[in-house]
Amino acid sequence: MNDTTDTRQQILEAAMERIHHYGYGKTTMSEIARDCSMSAGNIYRFFASKIDIAEAMARKFNAKVFEEYAAIARKPVSASARIREFFEMSLDRTFTAIEEDAKILEVANVLKQERPLYFNEQLAQERVYLVQILNDGAQTGEFRPLDRPEETAEYMQAALMKFRFPQLFSALSLPKLQRELVGVLDILLAALSCGAKTPDR
């Protein structure tokens, strides 16, 4: 790690600690700089704005999620089982993280408003693993042939968006959300199964 990377990491850790304690809205760049024993002007050499720090926090969280997605996509189990685990893991991990620290929800809300392209980028990365699973299922005959697996993955994400950031879209308990997720996945997987046909539009 070079000095620039070390300093960025120091700033990010200080910002995360302050935001987790006081919230995103009540945290200033000057306070983060003071926590790092640096001038307010110096911090802008590493992060152009507070929203850039929020995005870096989200990227750090999502990097671990993507590692788990990749591991799930490689598992030697059925494609249906992998898709279930894929979305169930995402729900459980995100719900628990927000329950343990409600300030994460504030950061997610800010990013949704100010950095919509960031969310699109993360969804695109998620689709890489989903497409891998869908293609595996089609190749083994578990799923019906898919002409456009990338679009299928996108539609699945749209149908399951409620479960991606659960507390952002509802006030339901985790058991209730888990029950709903199982039901929605049952419908989606039935539509993917061999013999299923797309209805006329």
mmCIF file of C-alpha atoms in Angstrom:
data_model
loop_
_atom_site.group_PDB
_atom_site.id
_atom_site.type_symbol
_atom_site.label_atom_id
_atom_site.label_comp_id
_atom_site.label_asym_id
_atom_site.label_seq_id
_atom_site.Cartn_x
_atom_site.Cartn_y
_atom_site.Cartn_z
ATOM 1 C CA MET A 1 0.000 0.000 0.000
ATOM 2 C CA ASN A 2 1.388 3.439 -0.908
ATOM 3 C CA ASP A 3 1.018 6.621 1.125
ATOM 4 C CA THR A 4 -1.969 7.846 -0.910
ATOM 5 C CA THR A 5 -3.830 4.559 -0.421
ATOM 6 C CA ASP A 6 -3.002 4.555 3.293
ATOM 7 C CA THR A 7 -4.309 8.102 3.693
ATOM 8 C CA ARG A 8 -7.489 7.382 1.752
ATOM 9 C CA GLN A 9 -8.088 4.344 3.948
ATOM 10 C CA GLN A 10 -7.489 6.410 7.094
ATOM 11 C CA ILE A 11 -9.982 9.037 5.912
ATOM 12 C CA LEU A 12 -12.535 6.388 4.961
ATOM 13 C CA GLU A 13 -12.288 4.642 8.324
ATOM 14 C CA ALA A 14 -12.596 7.943 10.207
ATOM 15 C CA ALA A 15 -15.599 8.939 8.087
ATOM 16 C CA MET A 16 -17.288 5.589 8.592
ATOM 17 C CA GLU A 17 -16.863 5.815 12.358
ATOM 18 C CA ARG A 18 -18.220 9.385 12.486
ATOM 19 C CA ILE A 19 -21.126 8.703 10.108
ATOM 20 C CA HIS A 20 -22.060 5.549 11.993
ATOM 21 C CA HIS A 21 -22.145 7.567 15.211
ATOM 22 C CA TYR A 22 -23.659 10.898 14.129
ATOM 23 C CA GLY A 23 -25.234 10.131 10.753
ATOM 24 C CA TYR A 24 -24.362 11.293 7.260
ATOM 25 C CA GLY A 25 -26.255 14.592 7.420
ATOM 26 C CA LYS A 26 -24.578 15.719 10.642
ATOM 27 C CA THR A 27 -21.058 14.826 9.508
ATOM 28 C CA THR A 28 -18.863 17.438 7.833
ATOM 29 C CA MET A 29 -15.634 17.164 5.857
ATOM 30 C CA SER A 30 -13.945 19.443 8.435
ATOM 31 C CA GLU A 31 -14.832 17.035 11.248
ATOM 32 C CA ILE A 32 -13.520 14.055 9.304
ATOM 33 C CA ALA A 33 -10.299 15.957 8.593
ATOM 34 C CA ARG A 34 -9.928 16.802 12.293
ATOM 35 C CA ASP A 35 -10.389 13.138 13.211
ATOM 36 C CA CYS A 36 -7.523 12.340 10.821
ATOM 37 C CA SER A 37 -5.326 15.134 12.220
ATOM 38 C CA MET A 38 -5.182 16.894 8.870
ATOM 39 C CA SER A 39 -6.365 20.212 7.513
ATOM 40 C CA ALA A 40 -9.823 20.555 5.991
ATOM 41 C CA GLY A 41 -8.223 21.550 2.701
ATOM 42 C CA ASN A 42 -5.969 18.504 2.616
ATOM 43 C CA ILE A 43 -8.839 16.016 2.781
ATOM 44 C CA TYR A 44 -10.134 17.263 -0.575
ATOM 45 C CA ARG A 45 -6.966 15.951 -2.216
ATOM 46 C CA PHE A 46 -8.287 12.444 -1.537
ATOM 47 C CA PHE A 47 -12.077 12.835 -1.687
ATOM 48 C CA ALA A 48 -13.681 15.631 -3.686
ATOM 49 C CA SER A 49 -16.833 15.667 -1.546
ATOM 50 C CA LYS A 50 -18.681 13.916 1.245
ATOM 51 C CA ILE A 51 -20.784 11.991 -1.265
ATOM 52 C CA ASP A 52 -17.556 10.517 -2.670
ATOM 53 C CA ILE A 53 -16.788 9.184 0.794
ATOM 54 C CA ALA A 54 -20.302 7.721 1.036
ATOM 55 C CA GLU A 55 -19.809 5.985 -2.302
ATOM 56 C CA ALA A 56 -16.449 4.596 -1.150
ATOM 57 C CA MET A 57 -18.182 3.215 1.964
ATOM 58 C CA ALA A 58 -20.808 1.508 -0.190
ATOM 59 C CA ARG A 59 -18.168 0.085 -2.535
ATOM 60 C CA LYS A 60 -16.327 -1.419 0.407
ATOM 61 C CA PHE A 61 -19.505 -3.115 1.617
ATOM 62 C CA ASN A 62 -20.450 -4.324 -1.865
ATOM 63 C CA ALA A 63 -16.985 -5.705 -2.598
ATOM 64 C CA LYS A 64 -17.584 -8.335 0.075
ATOM 65 C CA VAL A 65 -21.069 -9.055 -1.285
ATOM 66 C CA PHE A 66 -19.688 -9.571 -4.799
ATOM 67 C CA GLU A 67 -17.120 -12.034 -3.437
ATOM 68 C CA GLU A 68 -20.009 -14.033 -2.011
ATOM 69 C CA TYR A 69 -21.953 -13.778 -5.282
ATOM 70 C CA ALA A 70 -18.963 -15.176 -7.168
ATOM 71 C CA ALA A 71 -18.625 -18.063 -4.709
ATOM 72 C CA ILE A 72 -22.338 -18.879 -4.995
ATOM 73 C CA ALA A 73 -22.206 -18.796 -8.807
ATOM 74 C CA ARG A 74 -19.399 -21.417 -8.763
ATOM 75 C CA LYS A 75 -21.094 -23.860 -6.368
ATOM 76 C CA PRO A 76 -21.636 -27.418 -7.696
ATOM 77 C CA VAL A 77 -25.369 -27.368 -6.998
ATOM 78 C CA SER A 78 -28.432 -26.781 -9.160
ATOM 79 C CA ALA A 79 -28.927 -23.401 -10.804
ATOM 80 C CA SER A 80 -32.226 -22.990 -8.923
ATOM 81 C CA ALA A 81 -30.492 -23.546 -5.584
ATOM 82 C CA ARG A 82 -27.812 -21.006 -6.499
ATOM 83 C CA ILE A 83 -30.381 -18.376 -7.491
ATOM 84 C CA ARG A 84 -32.228 -18.882 -4.205
ATOM 85 C CA GLU A 85 -29.029 -18.576 -2.193
ATOM 86 C CA PHE A 86 -27.958 -15.556 -4.259
ATOM 87 C CA PHE A 87 -30.986 -13.457 -3.350
ATOM 88 C CA GLU A 88 -31.487 -14.884 0.142
ATOM 89 C CA MET A 89 -27.892 -14.040 1.075
ATOM 90 C CA SER A 90 -28.291 -10.504 -0.264
ATOM 91 C CA LEU A 91 -31.492 -9.936 1.728
ATOM 92 C CA ASP A 92 -30.132 -11.369 4.974
ATOM 93 C CA ARG A 93 -26.808 -9.535 4.745
ATOM 94 C CA THR A 94 -28.250 -6.136 3.880
ATOM 95 C CA PHE A 95 -31.174 -6.321 6.322
ATOM 96 C CA THR A 96 -28.862 -7.321 9.178
ATOM 97 C CA ALA A 97 -26.298 -4.620 8.367
ATOM 98 C CA ILE A 98 -28.969 -1.904 8.401
ATOM 99 C CA GLU A 99 -30.580 -3.265 11.578
ATOM 100 C CA GLU A 100 -27.203 -3.157 13.314
ATOM 101 C CA ASP A 101 -26.498 0.361 12.085
ATOM 102 C CA ALA A 102 -29.463 2.433 10.907
ATOM 103 C CA LYS A 103 -27.095 5.139 9.625
ATOM 104 C CA ILE A 104 -26.329 2.838 6.661
ATOM 105 C CA LEU A 105 -29.881 3.398 5.452
ATOM 106 C CA GLU A 106 -29.296 7.154 5.452
ATOM 107 C CA VAL A 107 -26.167 6.697 3.317
ATOM 108 C CA ALA A 108 -28.050 4.397 0.916
ATOM 109 C CA ASN A 109 -30.823 6.986 0.590
ATOM 110 C CA VAL A 110 -28.348 9.755 -0.194
ATOM 111 C CA LEU A 111 -26.581 7.631 -2.791
ATOM 112 C CA LYS A 112 -29.896 6.733 -4.407
ATOM 113 C CA GLN A 113 -30.700 10.415 -4.780
ATOM 114 C CA GLU A 114 -27.289 11.814 -5.683
ATOM 115 C CA ARG A 115 -25.499 8.913 -7.374
ATOM 116 C CA PRO A 116 -28.091 6.898 -9.333
ATOM 117 C CA LEU A 117 -25.412 5.778 -11.806
ATOM 118 C CA TYR A 118 -23.571 4.101 -8.948
ATOM 119 C CA PHE A 119 -26.586 1.883 -8.277
ATOM 120 C CA ASN A 120 -26.878 1.063 -11.980
ATOM 121 C CA GLU A 121 -23.227 0.061 -12.023
ATOM 122 C CA GLN A 122 -23.662 -2.212 -9.006
ATOM 123 C CA LEU A 123 -26.719 -3.863 -10.557
ATOM 124 C CA ALA A 124 -24.771 -4.471 -13.771
ATOM 125 C CA GLN A 125 -22.000 -6.173 -11.800
ATOM 126 C CA GLU A 126 -24.553 -8.311 -9.987
ATOM 127 C CA ARG A 127 -25.996 -9.406 -13.342
ATOM 128 C CA VAL A 128 -22.643 -10.883 -14.377
ATOM 129 C CA TYR A 129 -23.065 -13.605 -11.748
ATOM 130 C CA LEU A 130 -26.783 -14.020 -12.396
ATOM 131 C CA VAL A 131 -26.185 -14.548 -16.123
ATOM 132 C CA GLN A 132 -23.544 -17.159 -15.316
ATOM 133 C CA ILE A 133 -26.076 -19.109 -13.240
ATOM 134 C CA LEU A 134 -28.843 -18.719 -15.844
ATOM 135 C CA ASN A 135 -26.560 -19.964 -18.614
ATOM 136 C CA ASP A 136 -25.514 -22.946 -16.490
ATOM 137 C CA GLY A 137 -29.165 -23.813 -15.885
ATOM 138 C CA ALA A 138 -30.026 -23.568 -19.584
ATOM 139 C CA GLN A 139 -27.018 -25.683 -20.603
ATOM 140 C CA THR A 140 -27.908 -28.504 -18.206
ATOM 141 C CA GLY A 141 -31.572 -28.467 -19.215
ATOM 142 C CA GLU A 142 -32.752 -27.301 -15.803
ATOM 143 C CA PHE A 143 -33.989 -24.034 -17.334
ATOM 144 C CA ARG A 144 -35.672 -23.466 -20.677
ATOM 145 C CA PRO A 145 -33.481 -21.954 -23.422
ATOM 146 C CA LEU A 146 -32.991 -18.242 -22.909
ATOM 147 C CA ASP A 147 -32.511 -16.037 -25.966
ATOM 148 C CA ARG A 148 -31.388 -13.031 -23.930
ATOM 149 C CA PRO A 149 -30.115 -14.121 -20.489
ATOM 150 C CA GLU A 150 -28.831 -10.600 -19.742
ATOM 151 C CA GLU A 151 -32.362 -9.219 -20.074
ATOM 152 C CA THR A 152 -33.757 -12.099 -18.013
ATOM 153 C CA ALA A 153 -31.309 -11.243 -15.229
ATOM 154 C CA GLU A 154 -32.366 -7.599 -15.423
ATOM 155 C CA TYR A 155 -36.047 -8.511 -15.146
ATOM 156 C CA MET A 156 -35.310 -10.726 -12.139
ATOM 157 C CA GLN A 157 -33.573 -7.829 -10.424
ATOM 158 C CA ALA A 158 -36.561 -5.587 -11.129
ATOM 159 C CA ALA A 159 -38.968 -8.145 -9.661
ATOM 160 C CA LEU A 160 -36.818 -8.534 -6.548
ATOM 161 C CA MET A 161 -35.770 -4.910 -5.977
ATOM 162 C CA LYS A 162 -37.848 -4.717 -2.797
ATOM 163 C CA PHE A 163 -35.512 -7.240 -1.192
ATOM 164 C CA ARG A 164 -32.259 -5.544 -2.227
ATOM 165 C CA PHE A 165 -32.547 -2.686 0.294
ATOM 166 C CA PRO A 166 -35.496 -3.962 2.340
ATOM 167 C CA GLN A 167 -35.711 -1.148 4.895
ATOM 168 C CA LEU A 168 -35.580 1.389 2.066
ATOM 169 C CA PHE A 169 -38.761 0.004 0.506
ATOM 170 C CA SER A 170 -40.757 -1.407 3.434
ATOM 171 C CA ALA A 171 -41.037 -1.701 7.202
ATOM 172 C CA LEU A 172 -41.523 -5.484 7.207
ATOM 173 C CA SER A 173 -39.670 -7.837 9.545
ATOM 174 C CA LEU A 174 -36.938 -10.120 8.203
ATOM 175 C CA PRO A 175 -39.060 -13.306 8.568
ATOM 176 C CA LYS A 176 -41.896 -11.659 6.612
ATOM 177 C CA LEU A 177 -39.500 -10.544 3.887
ATOM 178 C CA GLN A 178 -37.899 -13.983 3.744
ATOM 179 C CA ARG A 179 -41.315 -15.602 3.308
ATOM 180 C CA GLU A 180 -42.215 -13.187 0.511
ATOM 181 C CA LEU A 181 -38.851 -13.717 -1.187
ATOM 182 C CA VAL A 182 -39.358 -17.490 -1.224
ATOM 183 C CA GLY A 183 -42.766 -17.019 -2.848
ATOM 184 C CA VAL A 184 -41.515 -14.613 -5.517
ATOM 185 C CA LEU A 185 -38.558 -16.893 -6.294
ATOM 186 C CA ASP A 186 -40.964 -19.839 -6.651
ATOM 187 C CA ILE A 187 -42.806 -17.904 -9.366
ATOM 188 C CA LEU A 188 -39.646 -16.786 -11.159
ATOM 189 C CA LEU A 189 -38.046 -20.218 -11.119
ATOM 190 C CA ALA A 190 -41.265 -21.820 -12.381
ATOM 191 C CA ALA A 191 -41.165 -19.393 -15.307
ATOM 192 C CA LEU A 192 -37.578 -20.427 -16.046
ATOM 193 C CA SER A 193 -38.241 -24.169 -15.884
ATOM 194 C CA CYS A 194 -38.205 -26.420 -18.931
ATOM 195 C CA GLY A 195 -41.580 -26.424 -20.647
ATOM 196 C CA ALA A 196 -42.501 -22.961 -19.392
ATOM 197 C CA LYS A 197 -43.633 -20.618 -22.139
ATOM 198 C CA THR A 198 -43.821 -16.861 -22.329
ATOM 199 C CA PRO A 199 -47.503 -15.881 -22.577
ATOM 200 C CA ASP A 200 -48.698 -13.885 -25.541
ATOM 201 C CA ARG A 201 -48.569 -10.150 -24.997
#
